[in-house]
XYZ file of C-alpha atoms in Angstrom:
211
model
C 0.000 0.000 0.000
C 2.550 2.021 0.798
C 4.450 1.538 -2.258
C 1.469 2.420 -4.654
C 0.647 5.529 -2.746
C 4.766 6.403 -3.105
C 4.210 5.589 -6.545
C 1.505 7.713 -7.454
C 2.962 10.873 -5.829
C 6.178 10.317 -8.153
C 3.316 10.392 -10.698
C 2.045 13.165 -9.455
C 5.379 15.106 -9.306
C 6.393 14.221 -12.897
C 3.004 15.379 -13.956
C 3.318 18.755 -12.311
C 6.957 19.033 -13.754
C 5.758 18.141 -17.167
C 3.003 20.416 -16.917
C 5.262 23.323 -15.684
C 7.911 22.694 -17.991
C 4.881 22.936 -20.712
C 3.868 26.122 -18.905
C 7.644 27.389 -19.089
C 7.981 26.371 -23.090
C 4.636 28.910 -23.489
C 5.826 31.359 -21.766
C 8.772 31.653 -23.631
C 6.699 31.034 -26.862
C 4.845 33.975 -26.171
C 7.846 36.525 -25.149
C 9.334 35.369 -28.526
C 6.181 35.932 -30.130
C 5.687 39.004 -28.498
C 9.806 40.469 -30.161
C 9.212 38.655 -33.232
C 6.035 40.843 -33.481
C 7.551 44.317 -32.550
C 10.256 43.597 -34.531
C 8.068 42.887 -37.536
C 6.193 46.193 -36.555
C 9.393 48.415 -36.103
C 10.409 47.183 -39.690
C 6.994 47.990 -41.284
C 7.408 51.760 -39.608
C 11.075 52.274 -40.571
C 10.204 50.779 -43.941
C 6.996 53.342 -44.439
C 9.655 56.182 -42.914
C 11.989 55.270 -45.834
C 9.219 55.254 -47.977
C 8.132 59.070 -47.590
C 11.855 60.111 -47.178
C 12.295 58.791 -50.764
C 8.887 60.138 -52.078
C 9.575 63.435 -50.743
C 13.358 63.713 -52.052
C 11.592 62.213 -55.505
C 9.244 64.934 -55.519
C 11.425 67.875 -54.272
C 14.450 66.876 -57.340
C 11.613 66.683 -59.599
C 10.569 70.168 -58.874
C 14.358 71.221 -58.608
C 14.250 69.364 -62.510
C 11.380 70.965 -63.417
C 12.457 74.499 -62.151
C 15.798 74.018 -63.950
C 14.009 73.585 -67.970
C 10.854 75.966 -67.277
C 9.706 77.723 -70.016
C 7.948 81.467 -70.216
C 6.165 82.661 -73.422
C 5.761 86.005 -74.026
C 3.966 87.851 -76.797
C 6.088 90.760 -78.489
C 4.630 93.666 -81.047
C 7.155 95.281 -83.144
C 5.467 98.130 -85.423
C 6.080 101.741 -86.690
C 3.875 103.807 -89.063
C 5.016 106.959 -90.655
C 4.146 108.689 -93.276
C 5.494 106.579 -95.767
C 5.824 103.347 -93.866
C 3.994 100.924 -91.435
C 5.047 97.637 -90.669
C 3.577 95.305 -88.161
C 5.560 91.892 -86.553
C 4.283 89.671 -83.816
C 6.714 87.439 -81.868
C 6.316 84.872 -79.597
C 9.569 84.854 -77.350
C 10.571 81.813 -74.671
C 12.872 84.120 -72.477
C 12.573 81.112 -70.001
C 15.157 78.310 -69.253
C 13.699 75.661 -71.110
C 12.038 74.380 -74.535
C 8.348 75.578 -74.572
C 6.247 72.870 -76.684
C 4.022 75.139 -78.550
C 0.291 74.013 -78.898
C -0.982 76.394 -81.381
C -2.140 80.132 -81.300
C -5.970 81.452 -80.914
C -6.625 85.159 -82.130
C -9.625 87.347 -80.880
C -10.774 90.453 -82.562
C -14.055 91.876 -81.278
C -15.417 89.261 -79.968
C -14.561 86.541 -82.807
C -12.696 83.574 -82.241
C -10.282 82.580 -85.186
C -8.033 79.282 -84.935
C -5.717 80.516 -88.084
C -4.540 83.818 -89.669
C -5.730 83.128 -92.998
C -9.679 83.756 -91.626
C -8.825 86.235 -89.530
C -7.156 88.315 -91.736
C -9.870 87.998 -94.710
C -12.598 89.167 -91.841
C -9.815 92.277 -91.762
C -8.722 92.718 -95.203
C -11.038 90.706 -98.581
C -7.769 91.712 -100.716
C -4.975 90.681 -98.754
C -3.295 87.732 -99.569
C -0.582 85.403 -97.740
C 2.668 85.569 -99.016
C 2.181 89.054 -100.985
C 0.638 91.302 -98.274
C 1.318 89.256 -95.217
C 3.294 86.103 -93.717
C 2.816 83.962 -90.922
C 4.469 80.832 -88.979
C 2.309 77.965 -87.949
C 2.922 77.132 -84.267
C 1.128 74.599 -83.388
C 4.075 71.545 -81.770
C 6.722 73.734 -82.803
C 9.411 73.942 -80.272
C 11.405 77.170 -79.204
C 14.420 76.713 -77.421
C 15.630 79.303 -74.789
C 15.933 82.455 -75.698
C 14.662 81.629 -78.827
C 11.977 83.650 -80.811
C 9.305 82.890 -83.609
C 7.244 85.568 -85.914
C 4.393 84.544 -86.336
C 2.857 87.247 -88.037
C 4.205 89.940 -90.573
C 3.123 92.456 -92.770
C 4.713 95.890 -94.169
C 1.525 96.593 -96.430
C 0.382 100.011 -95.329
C -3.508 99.521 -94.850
C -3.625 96.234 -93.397
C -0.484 97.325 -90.969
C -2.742 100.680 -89.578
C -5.305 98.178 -89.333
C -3.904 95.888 -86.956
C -2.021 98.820 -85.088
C -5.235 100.467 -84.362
C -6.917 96.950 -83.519
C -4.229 96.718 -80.813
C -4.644 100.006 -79.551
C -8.478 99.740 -78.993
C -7.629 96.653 -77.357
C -10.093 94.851 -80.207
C -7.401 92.306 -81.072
C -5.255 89.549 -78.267
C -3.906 86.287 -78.378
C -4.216 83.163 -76.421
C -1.535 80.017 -76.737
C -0.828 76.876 -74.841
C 2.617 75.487 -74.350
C 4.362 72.691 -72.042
C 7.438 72.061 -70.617
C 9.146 68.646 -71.233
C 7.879 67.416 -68.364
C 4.320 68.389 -69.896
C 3.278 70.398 -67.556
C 1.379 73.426 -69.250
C 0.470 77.395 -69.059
C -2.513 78.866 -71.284
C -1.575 82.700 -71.975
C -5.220 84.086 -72.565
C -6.582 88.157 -73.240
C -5.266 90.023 -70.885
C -7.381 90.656 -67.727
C -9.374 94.126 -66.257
C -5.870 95.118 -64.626
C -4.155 94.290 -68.263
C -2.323 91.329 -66.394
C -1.014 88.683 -69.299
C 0.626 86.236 -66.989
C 0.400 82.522 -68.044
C -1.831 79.968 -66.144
C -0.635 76.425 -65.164
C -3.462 74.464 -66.571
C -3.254 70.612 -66.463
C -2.826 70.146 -70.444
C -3.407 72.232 -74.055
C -6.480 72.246 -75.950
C -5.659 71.792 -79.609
C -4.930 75.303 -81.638
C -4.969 74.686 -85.348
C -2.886 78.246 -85.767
C-alpha cells in the first residue's frame, strides 16, 4: 500500500513538472512571439519612414528638374507707321530656361474667335493675300528653345499694318496660346485681364490650336 501511494505521488510530481515545464515552453513562446512581433512592426514603420523620405526627395528633385528647364512665353509687337511706312511683326519669345512645346495660337478680334490667320485676316482685309501682303508661322508643336523667338505674323503693307495697329490700340485684337514644358506640364496665356495682367496659367494640359 505504501508503495502504490509512493508511486503515485512520483506520478504526481512528474506530472506537475511536465506540466510546468509545458507552462515554461509557453511562456517563452509567447515573449518570442511578443519580439518577433515588434520587430516585424518596427520594420513595417522604418520601412513606411523610408518610404516618404524617398517620395519626398523624388518629388522635391523633380521640382528642382522641373524648375531648372521651365519655359515662359511672351507675346512681343514690333510696329512703326510713318508717313510713308507701317510695318507690323508679332513674336512669340521663350525668355525662359527651357524648350516651350508650342500648342498652337488662338486670335480674338471683337469678340470673334479665329483658330488661323488666314480667316482672320480675310474678316480684316477681302484683298490681302498670304505671301504678298502678309506672312505667318504655324505654331502649333513647334518647339522654341531658350531664348529663342518665332514671328508669327508679318506684314509691311500700309492699310492692313494701320489696321492691326489700331486693332491693338483699342484693345479689339489679343492672343491666347498653350505650351508645355518637357515634363508636360502646361500654361494657357489668354486676353489680358481688367488690370491688363497677361501672366500665363498652369493648366493641367493644351487644348488643340490649329494656328
Amino acid at each position: 500500500m505504501s508503495d502504490e501511494h509512493s508511486n503515485k505521488k512520483e506520478k504526481d510530481n512528474q506530472t506537475n513538472e511536465i506540466r510546468e515545464s509545458i507552462v515554461e515552453i509557453e511562456k517563452r513562446f509567447l515573449r518570442l512571439a511578443s519580439i518577433q512581433t515588434i520587430l516585424s512592426v518596427a520594420a513595417v514603420f522604418t520601412g513606411v519612414i523610408a518610404l516618404y523620405a524617398a517620395l519626398t526627395e523624388s518629388h522635391a528633385v523633380r521640382k528642382q528638374t522641373a524648375a531648372s528647364v521651365w519655359p515662359y512665353v511672351q507675346t512681343i509687337v514690333n510696329d512703326t507707321n510713318n508717313n510713308d511706312r507701317a510695318y507690323v511683326n508679332i513674336v512669340l519669345y521663350n525668355v525662359g530656361v527651357g524648350p516651350a512645346k508650342m500648342q498652337g495660337v488662338l486670335i480674338h478680334y471683337q469678340g470673334e474667335y479665329f483658330s488661323e490667320w488666314n480667316t482672320f485676316i480675310r474678316n480684316l482685309d477681302s484683298g490681302a493675300e498670304l505671301g504678298v501682303t502678309y506672312g505667318k508661322s504655324d505654331v502649333q508643336n513647334r518647339v522654341l528653345a531658350p531664348q529663342e523667338s518665332l514671328t508669327i505674323f508679318q506684314t509691311e503693307d500700309y492699310q492692313l499694318a494701320q489696321r492691326i495697329q489700331d486693332a491693338i490700340n483699342k484693345d479689339e485684337l489679343g492672343l491666347s496660346y498653350c505650351y508645355c514644358s518637357i515634363y508636360d506640364e502646361c500654361w494657357l496665356k489668354s486676353l489680358p485681364n481688367e488690370v491688363g495682367q497677361q501672366k500665363p496659367q498652369s493648366v493641367n494640359e493644351c487644348t488643340t490650336l490649329n494656328n
